[in-house]
mmCIF file of C-alpha atoms in Angstrom:
data_model
loop_
_atom_site.group_PDB
_atom_site.id
_atom_site.type_symbol
_atom_site.label_atom_id
_atom_site.label_comp_id
_atom_site.label_asym_id
_atom_site.label_seq_id
_atom_site.Cartn_x
_atom_site.Cartn_y
_atom_site.Cartn_z
ATOM 1 C CA MET O 1 0.000 0.000 0.000
ATOM 2 C CA SER O 2 1.338 3.428 -0.839
ATOM 3 C CA THR O 3 1.868 6.203 1.636
ATOM 4 C CA SER O 4 -0.920 8.319 0.207
ATOM 5 C CA THR O 5 -3.934 8.459 2.393
ATOM 6 C CA THR O 6 -6.282 6.979 -0.208
ATOM 7 C CA ALA O 7 -5.292 4.593 -2.957
ATOM 8 C CA ALA O 8 -6.569 6.026 -6.210
ATOM 9 C CA PRO O 9 -7.702 3.522 -8.836
ATOM 10 C CA THR O 10 -6.101 3.543 -12.258
ATOM 11 C CA SER O 11 -8.139 4.407 -15.302
ATOM 12 C CA ALA O 12 -8.518 2.112 -18.323
ATOM 13 C CA ALA O 13 -5.842 4.056 -20.156
ATOM 14 C CA GLY O 14 -3.441 3.470 -17.303
ATOM 15 C CA ALA O 15 -3.339 7.112 -16.193
ATOM 16 C CA ARG O 16 -3.772 7.858 -12.507
ATOM 17 C CA PRO O 17 -6.708 10.224 -11.862
ATOM 18 C CA ARG O 18 -6.291 13.368 -9.880
ATOM 19 C CA PRO O 19 -6.425 12.882 -6.107
ATOM 20 C CA ARG O 20 -9.700 13.745 -4.461
ATOM 21 C CA PRO O 21 -9.817 17.109 -2.635
ATOM 22 C CA GLY O 22 -9.946 15.305 0.715
ATOM 23 C CA VAL O 23 -6.624 13.656 -0.005
ATOM 24 C CA LYS O 24 -4.994 17.009 -0.771
ATOM 25 C CA VAL O 25 -6.385 18.566 2.407
ATOM 26 C CA ARG O 26 -5.157 15.695 4.541
ATOM 27 C CA ASP O 27 -1.761 15.559 2.849
ATOM 28 C CA TYR O 28 -0.918 19.234 2.526
ATOM 29 C CA GLY O 29 -3.203 21.090 4.924
ATOM 30 C CA ILE O 30 -0.584 20.771 7.656
ATOM 31 C CA LEU O 31 1.996 22.469 5.424
ATOM 32 C CA VAL O 32 -0.396 25.347 4.751
ATOM 33 C CA ALA O 33 -0.911 25.781 8.500
ATOM 34 C CA LEU O 34 2.858 25.687 9.119
ATOM 35 C CA VAL O 35 3.588 28.292 6.444
ATOM 36 C CA ALA O 36 0.779 30.521 7.749
ATOM 37 C CA ILE O 37 2.139 30.484 11.306
ATOM 38 C CA VAL O 38 5.702 31.098 10.100
ATOM 39 C CA ALA O 39 4.504 34.072 8.042
ATOM 40 C CA ALA O 40 2.467 35.480 10.939
ATOM 41 C CA LEU O 41 5.364 35.223 13.400
ATOM 42 C CA SER O 42 7.808 36.670 10.871
ATOM 43 C CA LEU O 43 5.619 39.732 10.431
ATOM 44 C CA SER O 44 4.715 40.204 14.081
ATOM 45 C CA THR O 45 8.148 39.793 15.701
ATOM 46 C CA ASP O 46 11.673 40.926 14.902
ATOM 47 C CA THR O 47 13.340 37.939 16.533
ATOM 48 C CA PHE O 48 11.570 34.975 14.953
ATOM 49 C CA LEU O 49 13.718 34.767 11.805
ATOM 50 C CA THR O 50 17.021 35.237 13.626
ATOM 51 C CA GLN O 51 19.449 32.348 13.308
ATOM 52 C CA GLN O 52 19.560 31.796 17.053
ATOM 53 C CA ASN O 53 15.786 31.474 17.345
ATOM 54 C CA LEU O 54 15.520 29.106 14.380
ATOM 55 C CA VAL O 55 18.327 26.919 15.737
ATOM 56 C CA ASN O 56 16.638 26.851 19.153
ATOM 57 C CA LEU O 57 13.285 26.122 17.532
ATOM 58 C CA LEU O 58 14.555 23.036 15.719
ATOM 59 C CA ASP O 59 16.433 21.893 18.814
ATOM 60 C CA GLN O 60 13.266 22.190 20.906
ATOM 61 C CA ALA O 61 11.306 20.226 18.299
ATOM 62 C CA SER O 62 13.794 17.340 18.245
ATOM 63 C CA VAL O 63 12.480 15.513 21.326
ATOM 64 C CA VAL O 64 8.782 15.667 20.479
ATOM 65 C CA GLY O 65 9.691 15.121 16.829
ATOM 66 C CA LEU O 66 11.465 11.843 17.569
ATOM 67 C CA LEU O 67 8.584 10.668 19.730
ATOM 68 C CA ALA O 68 6.146 11.730 17.006
ATOM 69 C CA ILE O 69 7.999 9.558 14.470
ATOM 70 C CA GLY O 70 7.510 6.519 16.698
ATOM 71 C CA ALA O 71 3.892 7.452 17.429
ATOM 72 C CA THR O 72 3.138 7.928 13.725
ATOM 73 C CA ILE O 73 4.524 4.513 12.793
ATOM 74 C CA CYS O 74 2.526 2.845 15.567
ATOM 75 C CA ILE O 75 -0.714 4.635 14.693
ATOM 76 C CA ILE O 76 -0.342 3.844 10.987
ATOM 77 C CA SER O 77 -0.129 0.165 11.968
ATOM 78 C CA GLY O 78 -3.313 0.513 14.026
ATOM 79 C CA VAL O 79 -1.962 0.697 17.593
ATOM 80 C CA PHE O 80 -1.116 3.344 20.177
ATOM 81 C CA ASP O 81 2.046 3.640 22.271
ATOM 82 C CA LEU O 82 1.663 5.340 25.636
ATOM 83 C CA THR O 83 4.957 3.956 26.934
ATOM 84 C CA ALA O 84 7.124 6.382 24.954
ATOM 85 C CA SER O 85 7.875 8.840 27.764
ATOM 86 C CA ALA O 86 8.477 6.055 30.299
ATOM 87 C CA THR O 87 10.733 4.225 27.838
ATOM 88 C CA LEU O 88 12.548 7.528 27.328
ATOM 89 C CA ALA O 89 13.181 7.865 31.066
ATOM 90 C CA VAL O 90 14.354 4.279 31.609
ATOM 91 C CA SER O 91 16.629 4.398 28.552
ATOM 92 C CA ALA O 92 18.202 7.706 29.605
ATOM 93 C CA ILE O 93 18.825 6.408 33.123
ATOM 94 C CA ILE O 94 20.428 3.236 31.739
ATOM 95 C CA GLY O 95 22.539 5.397 29.447
ATOM 96 C CA VAL O 96 23.861 7.383 32.411
ATOM 97 C CA THR O 97 24.457 4.430 34.735
ATOM 98 C CA VAL O 98 26.093 2.219 32.107
ATOM 99 C CA GLY O 99 28.122 5.206 30.919
ATOM 100 C CA GLN O 100 29.635 5.520 34.355
ATOM 101 C CA GLU O 101 31.218 2.097 33.836
ATOM 102 C CA VAL O 102 32.051 1.940 30.118
ATOM 103 C CA GLY O 103 32.174 5.556 29.002
ATOM 104 C CA VAL O 104 29.700 8.029 27.529
ATOM 105 C CA VAL O 105 29.553 6.527 24.031
ATOM 106 C CA GLY O 106 29.027 3.049 25.459
ATOM 107 C CA GLY O 107 26.289 4.427 27.685
ATOM 108 C CA PHE O 108 24.540 6.034 24.717
ATOM 109 C CA VAL O 109 24.642 2.729 22.828
ATOM 110 C CA ALA O 110 23.248 0.937 25.891
ATOM 111 C CA ALA O 111 20.403 3.460 26.060
ATOM 112 C CA VAL O 112 19.399 2.820 22.441
ATOM 113 C CA VAL O 113 19.558 -0.950 22.958
ATOM 114 C CA ALA O 114 17.443 -0.572 26.097
ATOM 115 C CA GLY O 115 14.872 1.465 24.177
ATOM 116 C CA ALA O 116 14.673 -1.199 21.467
ATOM 117 C CA LEU O 117 14.267 -3.978 24.034
ATOM 118 C CA LEU O 118 11.590 -2.072 25.945
ATOM 119 C CA GLY O 119 9.745 -1.416 22.683
ATOM 120 C CA LEU O 120 10.036 -5.097 21.788
ATOM 121 C CA LEU O 121 8.689 -6.026 25.221
ATOM 122 C CA THR O 122 5.810 -3.553 24.905
ATOM 123 C CA GLY O 123 4.835 -4.931 21.509
ATOM 124 C CA THR O 124 5.018 -8.517 22.751
ATOM 125 C CA ILE O 125 2.829 -7.693 25.764
ATOM 126 C CA VAL O 126 0.185 -5.992 23.624
ATOM 127 C CA VAL O 127 0.204 -8.700 20.942
ATOM 128 C CA LYS O 128 0.215 -11.712 23.266
ATOM 129 C CA SER O 129 -2.281 -10.322 25.792
ATOM 130 C CA ARG O 130 -4.590 -9.162 22.966
ATOM 131 C CA VAL O 131 -5.775 -6.232 25.068
ATOM 132 C CA ASN O 132 -6.540 -2.866 23.541
ATOM 133 C CA SER O 133 -3.222 -1.156 22.785
ATOM 134 C CA PHE O 134 -4.288 2.028 24.563
ATOM 135 C CA ILE O 135 -4.966 0.198 27.833
ATOM 136 C CA GLY O 136 -2.080 -2.228 27.433
ATOM 137 C CA THR O 137 0.540 0.456 26.850
ATOM 138 C CA LEU O 138 -0.923 2.647 29.601
ATOM 139 C CA ALA O 139 -0.422 -0.171 32.105
ATOM 140 C CA THR O 140 3.026 -0.966 30.726
ATOM 141 C CA SER O 141 4.075 2.677 30.981
ATOM 142 C CA ILE O 142 3.257 2.633 34.697
ATOM 143 C CA ILE O 143 5.466 -0.440 35.094
ATOM 144 C CA TYR O 144 8.321 1.240 33.232
ATOM 145 C CA ARG O 145 8.051 4.366 35.382
ATOM 146 C CA GLY O 146 8.274 2.118 38.413
ATOM 147 C CA MET O 147 11.378 0.509 36.929
ATOM 148 C CA ALA O 148 12.939 3.944 36.548
ATOM 149 C CA VAL O 149 12.290 4.698 40.217
ATOM 150 C CA VAL O 150 13.739 1.347 41.286
ATOM 151 C CA ILE O 151 16.896 1.772 39.184
ATOM 152 C CA THR O 152 17.615 5.246 40.550
ATOM 153 C CA ALA O 153 16.162 4.665 44.029
ATOM 154 C CA GLY O 154 14.260 7.896 43.449
ATOM 155 C CA ALA O 155 17.453 9.914 43.001
ATOM 156 C CA ILE O 156 18.858 11.790 40.004
ATOM 157 C CA ALA O 157 21.462 9.908 37.968
ATOM 158 C CA TYR O 158 24.528 11.951 36.983
ATOM 159 C CA PRO O 159 27.488 11.028 34.761
ATOM 160 C CA LEU O 160 30.929 11.032 36.356
ATOM 161 C CA ALA O 161 32.483 14.460 36.864
ATOM 162 C CA ASP O 162 35.049 13.962 34.095
ATOM 163 C CA GLN O 163 32.298 12.831 31.707
ATOM 164 C CA ALA O 164 30.074 15.885 32.061
ATOM 165 C CA GLU O 165 31.388 17.757 29.027
ATOM 166 C CA GLN O 166 31.267 14.767 26.687
ATOM 167 C CA PHE O 167 27.848 13.777 28.020
ATOM 168 C CA SER O 168 26.466 17.071 26.721
ATOM 169 C CA MET O 169 27.645 16.296 23.170
ATOM 170 C CA LEU O 170 24.118 16.401 21.746
ATOM 171 C CA THR O 171 23.907 20.088 22.615
ATOM 172 C CA TRP O 172 27.089 20.933 20.688
ATOM 173 C CA PRO O 173 26.880 22.951 17.445
ATOM 174 C CA SER O 174 27.061 20.747 14.381
ATOM 175 C CA LEU O 175 26.126 20.961 10.696
ATOM 176 C CA PHE O 176 25.149 24.498 9.581
ATOM 177 C CA GLY O 177 25.196 25.643 13.210
ATOM 178 C CA LEU O 178 22.416 23.214 14.170
ATOM 179 C CA THR O 179 22.813 21.252 17.370
ATOM 180 C CA SER O 180 23.862 17.614 17.178
ATOM 181 C CA ALA O 181 20.425 16.706 18.546
ATOM 182 C CA THR O 182 18.721 18.445 15.629
ATOM 183 C CA VAL O 183 20.956 16.726 13.075
ATOM 184 C CA MET O 184 20.242 13.334 14.664
ATOM 185 C CA PHE O 185 16.503 14.091 14.635
ATOM 186 C CA LEU O 186 16.561 15.030 10.943
ATOM 187 C CA VAL O 187 18.584 11.935 10.002
ATOM 188 C CA VAL O 188 16.170 9.664 11.877
ATOM 189 C CA ALA O 189 13.193 11.447 10.290
ATOM 190 C CA VAL O 190 14.536 10.889 6.763
ATOM 191 C CA ALA O 191 15.418 7.245 7.501
ATOM 192 C CA ALA O 192 11.988 6.549 9.029
ATOM 193 C CA ALA O 193 10.195 8.279 6.149
ATOM 194 C CA LEU O 194 12.052 6.137 3.616
ATOM 195 C CA LEU O 195 11.391 2.998 5.663
ATOM 196 C CA VAL O 196 7.650 3.644 5.730
ATOM 197 C CA SER O 197 7.234 4.955 2.180
ATOM 198 C CA SER O 198 9.653 2.835 0.162
ATOM 199 C CA THR O 199 9.925 -0.637 1.703
ATOM 200 C CA THR O 200 7.886 -3.814 1.989
ATOM 201 C CA PHE O 201 7.681 -3.247 5.723
ATOM 202 C CA GLY O 202 6.099 0.150 5.117
ATOM 203 C CA ARG O 203 3.462 -1.330 2.825
ATOM 204 C CA ARG O 204 2.685 -3.924 5.462
ATOM 205 C CA LEU O 205 2.290 -1.187 8.069
ATOM 206 C CA TYR O 206 -0.448 0.458 6.006
ATOM 207 C CA ALA O 207 -2.080 -2.865 5.174
ATOM 208 C CA VAL O 208 -2.242 -3.972 8.815
ATOM 209 C CA GLY O 209 -3.461 -0.582 9.993
ATOM 210 C CA GLY O 210 -6.087 -0.384 7.263
ATOM 211 C CA ASN O 211 -7.532 -3.863 7.803
ATOM 212 C CA ALA O 212 -5.660 -6.243 10.073
ATOM 213 C CA GLU O 213 -7.824 -9.260 9.271
ATOM 214 C CA ALA O 214 -7.500 -8.794 5.508
ATOM 215 C CA ALA O 215 -3.742 -8.347 5.927
ATOM 216 C CA ARG O 216 -3.554 -11.565 7.962
ATOM 217 C CA LEU O 217 -5.529 -13.500 5.358
ATOM 218 C CA SER O 218 -3.169 -12.208 2.674
ATOM 219 C CA GLY O 219 -0.225 -13.757 4.493
ATOM 220 C CA ILE O 220 1.133 -10.790 6.501
ATOM 221 C CA ARG O 221 2.298 -11.607 10.023
ATOM 222 C CA THR O 222 0.354 -8.817 11.685
ATOM 223 C CA ASP O 223 1.779 -9.592 15.131
ATOM 224 C CA ARG O 224 5.333 -9.108 13.874
ATOM 225 C CA VAL O 225 4.419 -5.837 12.194
ATOM 226 C CA HIS O 226 2.979 -4.449 15.438
ATOM 227 C CA ILE O 227 5.971 -5.610 17.474
ATOM 228 C CA ALA O 228 8.345 -4.028 14.936
ATOM 229 C CA ALA O 229 6.405 -0.737 15.135
ATOM 230 C CA TYR O 230 6.724 -0.700 18.920
ATOM 231 C CA THR O 231 10.435 -1.525 18.688
ATOM 232 C CA ILE O 232 11.026 1.433 16.356
ATOM 233 C CA SER O 233 9.052 3.635 18.733
ATOM 234 C CA GLY O 234 11.262 2.437 21.583
ATOM 235 C CA VAL O 235 14.429 3.371 19.693
ATOM 236 C CA CYS O 236 13.025 6.831 18.922
ATOM 237 C CA ALA O 237 12.114 7.266 22.595
ATOM 238 C CA ALA O 238 15.637 6.290 23.669
ATOM 239 C CA LEU O 239 17.194 8.832 21.303
ATOM 240 C CA ALA O 240 14.830 11.509 22.635
ATOM 241 C CA GLY O 241 15.830 10.534 26.164
ATOM 242 C CA LEU O 242 19.507 10.967 25.350
ATOM 243 C CA ILE O 243 18.786 14.472 24.059
ATOM 244 C CA LEU O 244 16.967 15.467 27.252
ATOM 245 C CA ALA O 245 19.645 13.896 29.448
ATOM 246 C CA SER O 246 22.396 15.580 27.441
ATOM 247 C CA ARG O 247 20.710 18.958 27.913
ATOM 248 C CA ALA O 248 20.167 18.519 31.641
ATOM 249 C CA GLY O 249 23.402 16.654 32.328
ATOM 250 C CA SER O 250 21.418 14.029 34.216
ATOM 251 C CA ALA O 251 18.503 11.609 34.064
ATOM 252 C CA GLN O 252 15.648 10.912 36.468
ATOM 253 C CA SER O 253 12.515 8.818 36.698
ATOM 254 C CA SER O 254 10.104 11.736 36.217
ATOM 255 C CA MET O 255 11.644 13.118 33.025
ATOM 256 C CA ALA O 256 9.411 13.699 29.967
ATOM 257 C CA THR O 257 6.174 12.920 31.812
ATOM 258 C CA GLY O 258 3.278 13.446 29.411
ATOM 259 C CA TYR O 259 5.453 13.703 26.306
ATOM 260 C CA ASP O 260 3.847 10.620 24.754
ATOM 261 C CA LEU O 261 0.546 12.480 24.518
ATOM 262 C CA ASN O 262 2.344 15.395 22.836
ATOM 263 C CA ALA O 263 3.798 12.917 20.334
ATOM 264 C CA ILE O 264 0.376 11.454 19.553
ATOM 265 C CA ALA O 265 -0.976 14.994 19.239
ATOM 266 C CA ALA O 266 1.767 15.863 16.727
ATOM 267 C CA ALA O 267 0.989 12.748 14.693
ATOM 268 C CA VAL O 268 -2.755 13.442 14.660
ATOM 269 C CA ILE O 269 -2.351 17.144 13.897
ATOM 270 C CA GLY O 270 -0.046 16.097 11.048
ATOM 271 C CA GLY O 271 -2.878 14.127 9.464
ATOM 272 C CA THR O 272 -2.234 10.577 10.661
ATOM 273 C CA SER O 273 -5.628 8.945 11.108
ATOM 274 C CA ILE O 274 -6.271 7.613 14.617
ATOM 275 C CA LEU O 275 -8.100 4.692 12.988
ATOM 276 C CA GLY O 276 -4.869 3.505 11.376
ATOM 277 C CA GLY O 277 -3.793 2.759 7.832
ATOM 278 C CA GLU O 278 -3.286 6.391 6.809
ATOM 279 C CA GLY O 279 -0.551 8.925 7.469
ATOM 280 C CA ALA O 280 3.090 9.680 6.777
ATOM 281 C CA VAL O 281 6.197 10.201 8.887
ATOM 282 C CA TRP O 282 6.959 13.588 7.347
ATOM 283 C CA ARG O 283 3.531 14.868 8.372
ATOM 284 C CA GLY O 284 4.104 13.735 11.956
ATOM 285 C CA VAL O 285 7.383 15.661 11.928
ATOM 286 C CA VAL O 286 5.615 18.746 10.574
ATOM 287 C CA GLY O 287 2.990 18.326 13.302
ATOM 288 C CA ALA O 288 5.773 18.385 15.924
ATOM 289 C CA LEU O 289 7.238 21.509 14.322
ATOM 290 C CA LEU O 290 3.802 23.121 14.363
ATOM 291 C CA LEU O 291 3.347 22.470 18.081
ATOM 292 C CA THR O 292 6.834 23.823 18.786
ATOM 293 C CA LEU O 293 6.148 26.879 16.637
ATOM 294 C CA ILE O 294 3.011 27.674 18.620
ATOM 295 C CA GLY O 295 4.918 27.493 21.898
ATOM 296 C CA ASN O 296 7.715 29.596 20.452
ATOM 297 C CA GLY O 297 5.196 32.150 19.218
ATOM 298 C CA PHE O 298 3.586 32.445 22.637
ATOM 299 C CA ASN O 299 7.000 33.206 24.154
ATOM 300 C CA LEU O 300 8.075 35.688 21.485
ATOM 301 C CA LEU O 301 4.778 37.563 21.600
ATOM 302 C CA GLY O 302 4.660 37.562 25.402
ATOM 303 C CA TRP O 303 1.292 35.815 25.499
ATOM 304 C CA ASP O 304 0.069 34.009 28.594
ATOM 305 C CA THR O 305 1.216 30.388 28.179
ATOM 306 C CA THR O 306 -1.783 29.316 30.240
ATOM 307 C CA TYR O 307 -3.710 29.330 26.968
ATOM 308 C CA LEU O 308 -1.134 27.197 25.174
ATOM 309 C CA GLN O 309 -2.786 23.960 26.270
ATOM 310 C CA VAL O 310 -6.172 25.274 25.165
ATOM 311 C CA THR O 311 -4.753 26.055 21.730
ATOM 312 C CA THR O 312 -3.094 22.641 21.441
ATOM 313 C CA GLY O 313 -6.271 20.850 22.498
ATOM 314 C CA GLY O 314 -8.268 22.830 19.956
ATOM 315 C CA LEU O 315 -5.850 21.848 17.187
ATOM 316 C CA ILE O 316 -6.137 18.168 18.101
ATOM 317 C CA LEU O 317 -9.933 18.359 18.127
ATOM 318 C CA LEU O 318 -9.907 20.135 14.770
ATOM 319 C CA ALA O 319 -7.551 17.558 13.243
ATOM 320 C CA VAL O 320 -9.673 14.613 14.420
ATOM 321 C CA THR O 321 -12.858 16.298 13.209
ATOM 322 C CA VAL O 322 -11.390 17.014 9.764
ATOM 323 C CA ASP O 323 -10.160 13.419 9.526
ATOM 324 C CA GLY O 324 -13.655 12.124 10.302
ATOM 325 C CA VAL O 325 -15.284 14.408 7.734
ATOM 326 C CA LEU O 326 -12.803 13.438 5.010
ATOM 327 C CA ARG O 327 -13.288 9.743 5.754
ATOM 328 C CA ARG O 328 -17.067 10.049 5.412
ATOM 329 C CA ARG O 329 -16.716 11.923 2.107
ATOM 330 C CA ALA O 330 -14.334 9.275 0.785
ATOM 331 C CA ARG O 331 -16.897 6.496 1.243
#
């Protein structure tokens, strides 16, 4: 199945008809919204288009963006992942504690491996228990948070004193003045987009999310697809955890609480259907950028951030409503 939201039939002459208006709205409406907000902030503030603000903006978007990539892949396959923030915390803590013994780079590798294993475990639990993914991952996230508390004994985990500078490597300037975290986020985004849009695994993701039973009858191992989606989400969560830990110079059990909901929000705002089978990684990334832009705009304009949550909630409601309307028109 292609990455477009609706597979368009081919005419007798072999030419592909023009996409329906609903497809264009779902595919490119998020870009229109992003451009509109960028234009509004550019005209209303003198600091928005400065290099420092743009670098900070992309750096801020990297954490939610990575989580949104994992959330998008899971939702396309027809499941939710509410363990992302807890996986992030456990992976970051493992990265710090293992790094104390084998060095910072070794700790970072251990964190990514831990994220993959936790994602694999989450997927296995959901698949084997056959409970609703929302409930299953909610319960699993509580377990993972408890693991984080047990590992740290409720304390904050710090790297060794002589490791502090290297541990902050993801905050260092890198390509074109962007932080290393931003570059890593962009590389992962491109790799994930290609994986979903241009591989057999990606086609299976859409098939399973669109109709799991039909996919199973056609020979697709739906259980393996779901477990793979959760594993990818776990890796993305671990990378996001390393960014947060690198910024703070430490890791703790309470870090990134609630970020998984922000990731799902970014995916949904980006046009990924909550019913599965439709969406694209790049739109989830744009959704994360949009959420970060709104927060950045509130700060630059001096608006009361109390209303930020109201604005975000309104965007989510609007995105879900538009998705429902477009689905009904497509029938």
